[in-house]
Amino acid sequence: MTQTLLPGELTLPQAQEHLRRHLTPLQEMVQVPLCHSWQRILAQDVSAPRAVPGWDNSAMDGYALRHADLQQATPLPVAHTLLAGAGMPPPLPPGQAMRLMTGALIPAGADTVVMQEQVTLHEGAIRVQPGQRLGQHIRRAGEDLPLGGVVLRQGQRLGAAELGLLGSLGLADIPVVRPLRVALCSTGSELVTLGQIPGPGQTFDSNRHTLRALVGALGFECLDLGVIPDSPEALRTALSSAAGMADVVLTSGGVSVGEADFVKPILQELGQIQFWKIAMKPGRPLAFGTLGAARFFGLPGNPVAVMVTFLLLVRPALLQLAGMNPVPEPLQCAVRCTQNLKKALGRMEFQRGIVARNAQGEWQVSSTGNQGSGVLRSMSQANCLIVLPAACTQVAAGDLVDILPFSGLS
Ligand code: AMP
Ligand code: MG
């Protein structure tokens, strides 16, 4: 079904596609020690300078032997005990077995490992249960990483498994893209900062704390520019200095069409900006463009809208700018909804949900309740967003709905 949009409105996928097409990744490479490379993005392909494992070795505690020797019914004398890390073993004499531990090298002549549980030892010789396969329980040299093969590609973000892989290759210094620098500020004359006492109608700034955490969780550098009042002069000064310091400038608030919403005129004066109305809830107004050499994202002011637009639009954009390639689509899956949900026709909606197992062990999702875009508690209670398509107007209890788990956004 095609979606009916208001004049000038974009669908969320259209906005996401626009960002994908207009963001050029950073190129600058730095070498960092492996222990500091977590969440960094590879600036080059990494090939294996050695095979992993380096030698054929045992996958079990047991006995190395020649499979052909199992044809005879006679017990095999145990010649030797081999431990992991004990170096190159002597060759296996014909008609004998060697005891060996997991990780010990396979002696020349042996072609099979038998688990110790399938052996009886009597007077220094073993009898082996039938049914052993030729070549079993040997980890072959290079079966994890063959010598010279590309192990990780440029654009890969380094997580726990990748750090282990790089460590297993003995690589101490890793070529990564320099970290993305993100400057952020909150805008709004009603906002006060920690330590101040709010007067009537004033409110503590929460968005900067949220955004600092969201940016920090991606491993980027964060420059916190504080709270900027709704005044053209203050915004002009703050945004032009931010643009000189950072790759990306992020603001919240002031992007609507209220009388104190100065982000639009100031950005049009200082940079090249597109104002978007996105057919999504929360988070309809959003600004995107360039400020000097920096990219600019002007998020809405409501705290839930800040988080949702960050996760769906800014996060993938930042990862792409930081050099990640490909930026994977976040995990989304369908589960049953425990209750009726309502929504207006025409906008894609992201309601806050709690996904958990029911008494039968099936995953199901419930709403956190009040879905106001100022109710930040809903994001704290939720562990997923319930994704409701534009054309949907209601969900009945027991219907399948798509969810976007927060744990898929690490
Ligand atoms: P705006 O988009 O500037 O009109 O803001 C929309 C709503 O979000 C208003 O109620 C603001 O007070 C609130 N808001 C804007 N920025 C922040 C912030 N940094 N922290 C908490 N609330 C905010
Ligand atoms: Mg405002």
CSV table of C-alpha atoms and ligand atoms in Angstrom, one decimal:
chain,number,residue,atom,x,y,z
A,1,MET,CA,0.0,0.0,0.0
A,2,THR,CA,1.4,3.5,-0.8
A,3,GLN,CA,1.5,5.9,2.0
A,4,THR,CA,-0.3,9.2,1.9
A,5,LEU,CA,2.1,12.0,3.0
A,6,LEU,CA,1.5,15.6,3.9
A,7,PRO,CA,3.2,18.2,1.6
A,8,GLY,CA,7.0,18.1,2.2
A,9,GLU,CA,6.8,15.1,4.4
A,10,LEU,CA,9.2,12.1,4.0
A,11,THR,CA,8.7,8.5,5.1
A,12,LEU,CA,11.3,7.2,7.6
A,13,PRO,CA,12.9,4.9,5.0
A,14,GLN,CA,13.2,7.8,2.5
A,15,ALA,CA,15.0,9.9,5.2
A,16,GLN,CA,17.3,6.9,6.0
A,17,GLU,CA,18.0,6.4,2.3
A,18,HIS,CA,18.8,10.1,1.8
A,19,LEU,CA,21.3,9.9,4.7
A,20,ARG,CA,22.9,6.8,3.3
A,21,ARG,CA,23.5,8.5,0.0
A,22,HIS,CA,24.8,11.8,1.3
A,23,LEU,CA,27.3,10.9,4.0
A,24,THR,CA,31.0,10.4,3.1
A,25,PRO,CA,32.9,8.3,5.6
A,26,LEU,CA,36.0,9.5,7.4
A,27,GLN,CA,39.2,8.1,5.9
A,28,GLU,CA,42.0,9.1,8.3
A,29,MET,CA,43.8,6.1,9.7
A,30,VAL,CA,45.5,5.7,13.1
A,31,GLN,CA,47.2,2.7,14.7
A,32,VAL,CA,45.9,1.8,18.1
A,33,PRO,CA,47.0,-0.9,20.5
A,34,LEU,CA,44.7,-3.9,20.4
A,35,CYS,CA,43.5,-3.2,24.0
A,36,HIS,CA,42.2,0.2,22.8
A,37,SER,CA,40.5,-1.0,19.6
A,38,TRP,CA,37.2,-2.1,21.0
A,39,GLN,CA,34.3,-0.5,19.0
A,40,ARG,CA,36.8,1.2,16.6
A,41,ILE,CA,36.3,0.7,12.9
A,42,LEU,CA,39.0,-1.0,10.7
A,43,ALA,CA,40.7,1.3,8.2
A,44,GLN,CA,42.1,-1.6,6.2
A,45,ASP,CA,41.5,-5.2,5.5
A,46,VAL,CA,43.4,-7.5,8.0
A,47,SER,CA,45.0,-10.7,6.6
A,48,ALA,CA,46.3,-13.5,8.7
A,49,PRO,CA,50.1,-13.3,9.2
A,50,ARG,CA,50.0,-16.9,10.5
A,51,ALA,CA,47.5,-19.8,10.5
A,52,VAL,CA,45.3,-20.3,13.5
A,53,PRO,CA,45.7,-22.8,14.9
A,54,GLY,CA,49.3,-22.9,13.9
A,55,TRP,CA,49.6,-26.7,14.1
A,56,ASP,CA,47.3,-29.8,14.1
A,57,ASN,CA,46.3,-30.3,17.7
A,58,SER,CA,44.0,-32.3,19.9
A,59,ALA,CA,40.4,-31.2,20.5
A,60,MET,CA,40.0,-33.7,23.4
A,61,ASP,CA,41.8,-35.2,26.4
A,62,GLY,CA,42.5,-38.7,25.1
A,63,TYR,CA,44.9,-40.8,23.0
A,64,ALA,CA,46.6,-40.2,19.6
A,65,LEU,CA,46.9,-43.3,17.5
A,66,ARG,CA,46.9,-44.7,14.0
A,67,HIS,CA,43.3,-45.6,12.9
A,68,ALA,CA,44.6,-48.7,11.1
A,69,ASP,CA,46.0,-50.0,14.4
A,70,LEU,CA,42.4,-50.3,15.7
A,71,GLN,CA,41.7,-53.2,13.2
A,72,GLN,CA,43.7,-55.5,15.5
A,73,ALA,CA,42.1,-56.6,18.7
A,74,THR,CA,45.4,-56.3,20.7
A,75,PRO,CA,45.7,-53.4,23.2
A,76,LEU,CA,47.9,-50.5,22.2
A,77,PRO,CA,50.8,-49.6,24.7
A,78,VAL,CA,50.8,-46.0,25.7
A,79,ALA,CA,54.2,-44.5,24.7
A,80,HIS,CA,54.2,-41.0,26.1
A,81,THR,CA,52.0,-38.2,27.6
A,82,LEU,CA,51.7,-35.0,25.6
A,83,LEU,CA,50.6,-31.7,27.2
A,84,ALA,CA,49.3,-28.5,25.6
A,85,GLY,CA,52.2,-26.1,25.1
A,86,ALA,CA,54.9,-28.8,25.6
A,87,GLY,CA,56.3,-28.3,22.1
A,88,MET,CA,56.9,-30.7,19.2
A,89,PRO,CA,56.2,-34.3,20.3
A,90,PRO,CA,58.3,-37.3,19.1
A,91,PRO,CA,56.8,-39.4,16.3
A,92,LEU,CA,54.3,-42.1,17.3
A,93,PRO,CA,55.8,-45.6,17.0
A,94,PRO,CA,53.7,-48.1,15.0
A,95,GLY,CA,51.3,-50.1,17.1
A,96,GLN,CA,51.3,-47.7,20.0
A,97,ALA,CA,49.2,-44.8,21.3
A,98,MET,CA,50.2,-41.5,23.0
A,99,ARG,CA,48.2,-40.0,25.8
A,100,LEU,CA,47.5,-36.3,25.1
A,101,MET,CA,45.6,-33.4,26.5
A,102,THR,CA,43.4,-30.8,24.7
A,103,GLY,CA,45.6,-28.5,22.7
A,104,ALA,CA,48.6,-30.8,22.6
A,105,LEU,CA,50.2,-31.2,19.2
A,106,ILE,CA,49.5,-34.4,17.2
A,107,PRO,CA,52.6,-36.5,16.9
A,108,ALA,CA,53.8,-37.4,13.4
A,109,GLY,CA,52.2,-40.8,12.4
A,110,ALA,CA,49.0,-40.3,14.4
A,111,ASP,CA,45.9,-39.7,12.4
A,112,THR,CA,43.1,-40.0,15.0
A,113,VAL,CA,42.3,-38.9,18.6
A,114,VAL,CA,40.2,-41.1,20.8
A,115,MET,CA,38.4,-39.5,23.8
A,116,GLN,CA,39.7,-40.9,27.1
A,117,GLU,CA,36.1,-41.8,28.1
A,118,GLN,CA,36.1,-44.4,25.2
A,119,VAL,CA,39.2,-46.2,26.4
A,120,THR,CA,40.1,-48.7,29.1
A,121,LEU,CA,43.6,-48.6,30.4
A,122,HIS,CA,45.1,-51.8,31.8
A,123,GLU,CA,48.8,-52.3,32.6
A,124,GLY,CA,50.0,-49.3,30.5
A,125,ALA,CA,48.0,-50.3,27.3
A,126,ILE,CA,44.6,-49.2,26.0
A,127,ARG,CA,41.6,-51.0,24.6
A,128,VAL,CA,39.4,-48.7,22.4
A,129,GLN,CA,35.6,-48.9,22.0
A,130,PRO,CA,34.6,-49.6,18.4
A,131,GLY,CA,33.1,-46.9,16.1
A,132,GLN,CA,36.1,-44.4,16.0
A,133,ARG,CA,36.3,-42.3,12.8
A,134,LEU,CA,39.6,-41.8,11.0
A,135,GLY,CA,40.8,-38.2,11.7
A,136,GLN,CA,38.3,-37.4,14.5
A,137,HIS,CA,39.0,-34.9,17.3
A,138,ILE,CA,41.9,-33.2,15.5
A,139,ARG,CA,41.8,-29.4,15.1
A,140,ARG,CA,43.6,-28.8,11.8
A,141,ALA,CA,46.2,-26.1,11.3
A,142,GLY,CA,44.5,-23.0,9.8
A,143,GLU,CA,40.9,-24.3,10.3
A,144,ASP,CA,39.9,-21.1,12.1
A,145,LEU,CA,42.1,-18.7,10.1
A,146,PRO,CA,44.2,-19.9,7.1
A,147,LEU,CA,47.6,-18.2,6.6
A,148,GLY,CA,47.2,-15.1,4.3
A,149,GLY,CA,43.4,-15.2,4.2
A,150,VAL,CA,41.4,-11.9,4.8
A,151,VAL,CA,40.2,-12.2,8.4
A,152,LEU,CA,38.4,-8.9,8.8
A,153,ARG,CA,37.4,-6.3,6.2
A,154,GLN,CA,37.9,-2.5,6.2
A,155,GLY,CA,34.7,-1.0,7.7
A,156,GLN,CA,34.3,-3.7,10.3
A,157,ARG,CA,33.4,-2.5,13.8
A,158,LEU,CA,35.5,-4.3,16.3
A,159,GLY,CA,33.5,-6.1,19.0
A,160,ALA,CA,34.6,-8.8,21.5
A,161,ALA,CA,34.9,-11.6,18.9
A,162,GLU,CA,37.0,-9.4,16.6
A,163,LEU,CA,39.3,-8.4,19.4
A,164,GLY,CA,39.9,-12.1,20.2
A,165,LEU,CA,40.5,-12.9,16.5
A,166,LEU,CA,43.1,-10.1,16.2
A,167,GLY,CA,44.7,-11.3,19.4
A,168,SER,CA,44.8,-14.9,18.1
A,169,LEU,CA,46.8,-13.6,15.2
A,170,GLY,CA,49.3,-11.9,17.5
A,171,LEU,CA,48.5,-8.4,16.1
A,172,ALA,CA,49.5,-5.8,18.7
A,173,ASP,CA,48.6,-2.6,16.7
A,174,ILE,CA,45.4,-2.2,14.7
A,175,PRO,CA,44.7,0.2,11.8
A,176,VAL,CA,41.5,2.0,12.7
A,177,VAL,CA,39.7,5.1,11.5
A,178,ARG,CA,40.2,8.0,13.8
A,179,PRO,CA,37.2,8.5,16.1
A,180,LEU,CA,34.3,10.6,15.0
A,181,ARG,CA,34.0,13.9,16.9
A,182,VAL,CA,30.5,14.8,17.8
A,183,ALA,CA,29.6,18.2,19.3
A,184,LEU,CA,26.2,18.4,21.0
A,185,CYS,CA,24.1,21.0,22.7
A,186,SER,CA,20.6,21.5,24.0
A,187,THR,CA,18.6,24.5,22.9
A,188,GLY,CA,15.8,26.2,24.9
A,189,SER,CA,15.5,29.2,27.1
A,190,GLU,CA,13.4,27.2,29.6
A,191,LEU,CA,16.3,24.8,30.3
A,192,VAL,CA,18.5,24.9,33.4
A,193,THR,CA,21.6,22.8,34.1
A,194,LEU,CA,22.7,20.7,37.0
A,195,GLY,CA,23.3,22.8,40.2
A,196,GLN,CA,20.8,25.5,39.1
A,197,ILE,CA,17.4,25.9,40.7
A,198,PRO,CA,14.6,25.9,38.2
A,199,GLY,CA,12.2,28.8,38.4
A,200,PRO,CA,8.5,28.6,37.4
A,201,GLY,CA,8.2,27.1,33.9
A,202,GLN,CA,11.9,26.1,33.8
A,203,THR,CA,13.0,22.6,33.5
A,204,PHE,CA,16.2,20.6,33.8
A,205,ASP,CA,18.0,19.8,30.5
A,206,SER,CA,17.8,16.0,30.0
A,207,ASN,CA,18.6,15.6,26.3
A,208,ARG,CA,22.3,16.4,26.6
A,209,HIS,CA,22.8,13.6,29.1
A,210,THR,CA,20.9,11.2,27.0
A,211,LEU,CA,22.8,12.2,23.8
A,212,ARG,CA,26.2,12.1,25.5
A,213,ALA,CA,25.4,8.5,26.6
A,214,LEU,CA,24.1,7.5,23.1
A,215,VAL,CA,27.2,9.0,21.3
A,216,GLY,CA,29.6,7.6,24.0
A,217,ALA,CA,28.1,4.1,23.7
A,218,LEU,CA,29.1,4.1,20.0
A,219,GLY,CA,32.7,4.8,21.0
A,220,PHE,CA,32.9,8.4,19.6
A,221,GLU,CA,34.4,11.5,21.0
A,222,CYS,CA,31.8,13.9,22.5
A,223,LEU,CA,32.2,17.6,22.9
A,224,ASP,CA,29.4,18.9,25.2
A,225,LEU,CA,28.6,22.6,24.4
A,226,GLY,CA,26.0,22.9,27.1
A,227,VAL,CA,22.6,24.6,26.9
A,228,ILE,CA,22.0,27.4,24.3
A,229,PRO,CA,19.1,29.8,25.0
A,230,ASP,CA,16.6,30.5,22.3
A,231,SER,CA,18.3,33.6,20.9
A,232,PRO,CA,19.7,34.0,17.4
A,233,GLU,CA,23.0,35.5,18.6
A,234,ALA,CA,23.7,32.7,21.1
A,235,LEU,CA,22.8,30.0,18.6
A,236,ARG,CA,24.9,31.7,15.8
A,237,THR,CA,28.0,31.8,18.1
A,238,ALA,CA,27.5,28.3,19.5
A,239,LEU,CA,26.9,26.6,16.1
A,240,SER,CA,29.6,28.3,14.2
A,241,SER,CA,32.2,27.4,16.8
A,242,ALA,CA,30.8,23.8,17.0
A,243,ALA,CA,31.2,23.4,13.3
A,244,GLY,CA,34.9,24.2,13.5
A,245,MET,CA,35.5,21.6,16.2
A,246,ALA,CA,33.6,18.6,15.2
A,247,ASP,CA,32.7,16.2,12.4
A,248,VAL,CA,29.1,16.2,13.4
A,249,VAL,CA,27.0,18.8,15.3
A,250,LEU,CA,23.9,17.5,17.1
A,251,THR,CA,21.3,19.8,18.7
A,252,SER,CA,18.0,19.2,20.3
A,253,GLY,CA,15.0,21.5,20.4
A,254,GLY,CA,14.0,24.6,18.5
A,255,VAL,CA,13.4,22.9,15.1
A,256,SER,CA,9.6,23.3,15.0
A,257,VAL,CA,7.8,26.3,13.8
A,258,GLY,CA,7.3,28.0,17.2
A,259,GLU,CA,8.2,31.7,17.7
A,260,ALA,CA,11.3,30.7,19.7
A,261,ASP,CA,12.5,28.1,17.2
A,262,PHE,CA,15.6,29.8,15.8
A,263,VAL,CA,17.5,26.8,14.7
A,264,LYS,CA,16.1,26.9,11.2
A,265,PRO,CA,16.9,30.6,10.3
A,266,ILE,CA,20.4,30.4,11.9
A,267,LEU,CA,21.3,27.2,10.1
A,268,GLN,CA,20.0,28.6,6.8
A,269,GLU,CA,22.3,31.5,7.4
A,270,LEU,CA,25.4,29.5,8.4
A,271,GLY,CA,25.1,26.3,6.4
A,272,GLN,CA,23.1,24.2,3.9
A,273,ILE,CA,20.2,22.8,5.7
A,274,GLN,CA,17.2,20.7,4.8
A,275,PHE,CA,14.2,20.7,7.2
A,276,TRP,CA,12.4,17.5,7.2
A,277,LYS,CA,9.0,16.5,8.4
A,278,ILE,CA,9.2,12.8,8.8
A,279,ALA,CA,6.0,10.7,8.9
A,280,MET,CA,6.9,9.1,12.2
A,281,LYS,CA,5.8,9.5,15.8
A,282,PRO,CA,7.6,10.5,17.9
A,283,GLY,CA,10.0,12.7,16.0
A,284,ARG,CA,8.3,14.5,13.2
A,285,PRO,CA,10.5,17.6,12.8
A,286,LEU,CA,14.2,17.1,12.1
A,287,ALA,CA,16.9,19.2,10.4
A,288,PHE,CA,19.8,17.7,8.5
A,289,GLY,CA,22.6,19.3,6.5
A,290,THR,CA,26.0,20.8,6.6
A,291,LEU,CA,27.6,23.5,8.7
A,292,GLY,CA,31.0,24.3,7.2
A,293,ALA,CA,32.8,20.9,7.0
A,294,ALA,CA,30.6,19.4,9.7
A,295,ARG,CA,27.3,17.5,9.3
A,296,PHE,CA,24.4,18.8,11.2
A,297,PHE,CA,21.4,17.0,12.9
A,298,GLY,CA,18.8,19.1,14.6
A,299,LEU,CA,16.7,16.8,16.6
A,300,PRO,CA,13.3,17.7,18.1
A,301,GLY,CA,13.1,18.8,21.7
A,302,ASN,CA,10.9,16.2,23.3
A,303,PRO,CA,13.1,13.7,25.2
A,304,VAL,CA,11.5,10.6,23.7
A,305,ALA,CA,11.6,12.0,20.2
A,306,VAL,CA,15.3,12.7,20.7
A,307,MET,CA,16.1,9.1,21.6
A,308,VAL,CA,13.9,7.6,18.9
A,309,THR,CA,15.2,9.8,16.1
A,310,PHE,CA,18.8,9.2,17.3
A,311,LEU,CA,18.4,5.5,17.2
A,312,LEU,CA,16.6,5.3,13.9
A,313,LEU,CA,18.3,8.1,11.9
A,314,VAL,CA,21.4,9.5,13.6
A,315,ARG,CA,22.9,6.3,14.9
A,316,PRO,CA,23.2,4.6,11.5
A,317,ALA,CA,24.4,7.9,10.0
A,318,LEU,CA,27.1,8.4,12.6
A,319,LEU,CA,28.3,4.8,12.1
A,320,GLN,CA,28.5,5.3,8.4
A,321,LEU,CA,30.4,8.6,8.8
A,322,ALA,CA,32.8,6.9,11.2
A,323,GLY,CA,33.7,4.4,8.5
A,324,MET,CA,31.5,1.4,9.3
A,325,ASN,CA,30.7,-0.6,6.2
A,326,PRO,CA,28.1,-2.0,5.9
A,327,VAL,CA,26.0,-0.5,8.7
A,328,PRO,CA,23.8,-3.4,9.5
A,329,GLU,CA,20.1,-3.0,9.9
A,330,PRO,CA,19.1,-3.3,13.5
A,331,LEU,CA,17.5,-6.6,14.5
A,332,GLN,CA,13.7,-6.5,14.2
A,333,CYS,CA,11.4,-9.4,14.8
A,334,ALA,CA,7.7,-10.2,15.3
A,335,VAL,CA,6.1,-11.2,18.6
A,336,ARG,CA,2.6,-11.3,19.9
A,337,CYS,CA,1.2,-8.2,21.6
A,338,THR,CA,-0.5,-8.7,24.9
A,339,GLN,CA,-3.0,-5.8,24.6
A,340,ASN,CA,-5.0,-3.6,22.2
A,341,LEU,CA,-3.0,-0.7,20.8
A,342,LYS,CA,-4.3,2.4,18.9
A,343,LYS,CA,-2.6,4.8,16.6
A,344,ALA,CA,-3.5,7.4,14.0
A,345,LEU,CA,-3.4,6.6,10.3
A,346,GLY,CA,-0.6,7.9,8.2
A,347,ARG,CA,2.5,8.0,10.4
A,348,MET,CA,4.8,5.2,11.4
A,349,GLU,CA,4.7,4.9,15.1
A,350,PHE,CA,7.3,3.7,17.6
A,351,GLN,CA,5.6,2.8,20.9
A,352,ARG,CA,7.7,1.8,23.9
A,353,GLY,CA,7.4,-1.8,24.7
A,354,ILE,CA,8.5,-4.4,27.2
A,355,VAL,CA,9.3,-7.8,25.6
A,356,ALA,CA,9.3,-10.7,28.0
A,357,ARG,CA,8.4,-14.4,28.1
A,358,ASN,CA,4.9,-15.5,29.2
A,359,ALA,CA,4.1,-18.5,31.4
A,360,GLN,CA,4.3,-20.8,28.3
A,361,GLY,CA,7.8,-19.5,27.5
A,362,GLU,CA,6.8,-17.5,24.4
A,363,TRP,CA,8.1,-14.0,23.8
A,364,GLN,CA,5.4,-11.3,23.9
A,365,VAL,CA,5.4,-7.5,24.1
A,366,SER,CA,3.4,-5.1,26.2
A,367,SER,CA,3.2,-1.3,26.1
A,368,THR,CA,4.9,0.8,28.8
A,369,GLY,CA,1.6,2.8,29.1
A,370,ASN,CA,1.6,6.6,28.5
A,371,GLN,CA,3.2,7.2,25.1
A,372,GLY,CA,3.6,11.0,25.4
A,373,SER,CA,6.8,12.1,23.7
A,374,GLY,CA,7.8,13.9,26.8
A,375,VAL,CA,7.5,10.8,29.0
A,376,LEU,CA,11.1,9.7,29.1
A,377,ARG,CA,10.3,7.2,31.8
A,378,SER,CA,8.8,5.1,29.0
A,379,MET,CA,12.2,4.7,27.4
A,380,SER,CA,13.7,3.7,30.7
A,381,GLN,CA,11.1,1.1,31.3
A,382,ALA,CA,11.1,-0.2,27.7
A,383,ASN,CA,13.5,-2.8,26.3
A,384,CYS,CA,12.2,-2.4,22.7
A,385,LEU,CA,10.2,-0.2,20.4
A,386,ILE,CA,7.0,-1.6,19.0
A,387,VAL,CA,7.1,-0.7,15.3
A,388,LEU,CA,3.6,0.2,13.9
A,389,PRO,CA,3.4,0.8,10.2
A,390,ALA,CA,1.9,4.0,8.8
A,391,ALA,CA,-1.2,2.2,7.5
A,392,CYS,CA,-2.0,0.5,10.8
A,393,THR,CA,-4.7,2.1,13.0
A,394,GLN,CA,-5.0,-0.6,15.7
A,395,VAL,CA,-3.5,-3.8,17.1
A,396,ALA,CA,-5.7,-6.4,18.8
A,397,ALA,CA,-4.4,-8.4,21.8
A,398,GLY,CA,-2.8,-11.5,20.4
A,399,ASP,CA,-1.8,-9.9,17.0
A,400,LEU,CA,1.8,-10.2,15.8
A,401,VAL,CA,3.7,-6.9,15.9
A,402,ASP,CA,7.3,-6.0,14.9
A,403,ILE,CA,9.6,-5.0,17.7
A,404,LEU,CA,13.1,-3.4,17.6
A,405,PRO,CA,14.9,-4.7,20.7
A,406,PHE,CA,17.3,-2.1,22.3
A,407,SER,CA,19.8,-4.9,22.7
A,408,GLY,CA,20.1,-5.1,18.9
A,409,LEU,CA,21.4,-1.5,18.9
A,410,SER,CA,24.6,-1.8,20.8
B,1,AMP,P1,11.0,22.3,21.3
B,1,AMP,O1,11.2,21.2,20.2
B,1,AMP,O2,12.1,23.1,21.5
B,1,AMP,O3,9.7,23.0,21.1
B,1,AMP,O4,10.8,21.4,22.6
B,1,AMP,C1,9.7,20.5,22.8
B,1,AMP,C2,9.5,20.2,24.2
B,1,AMP,O5,10.7,19.5,24.7
B,1,AMP,C3,9.4,21.4,25.2
B,1,AMP,O6,8.4,21.0,26.2
B,1,AMP,C4,10.8,21.5,25.8
B,1,AMP,O7,10.7,22.1,27.0
B,1,AMP,C5,11.2,20.1,25.8
B,1,AMP,N1,12.7,20.1,25.8
B,1,AMP,C6,13.4,20.7,24.8
B,1,AMP,N2,14.7,20.5,25.0
B,1,AMP,C7,14.8,19.8,26.2
B,1,AMP,C8,15.9,19.2,26.9
B,1,AMP,N3,17.2,19.5,26.5
B,1,AMP,N4,15.7,18.6,28.0
B,1,AMP,C9,14.4,18.3,28.4
B,1,AMP,N5,13.3,18.8,27.7
B,1,AMP,C10,13.5,19.5,26.6
B,2,MG,MG,12.4,24.9,22.4
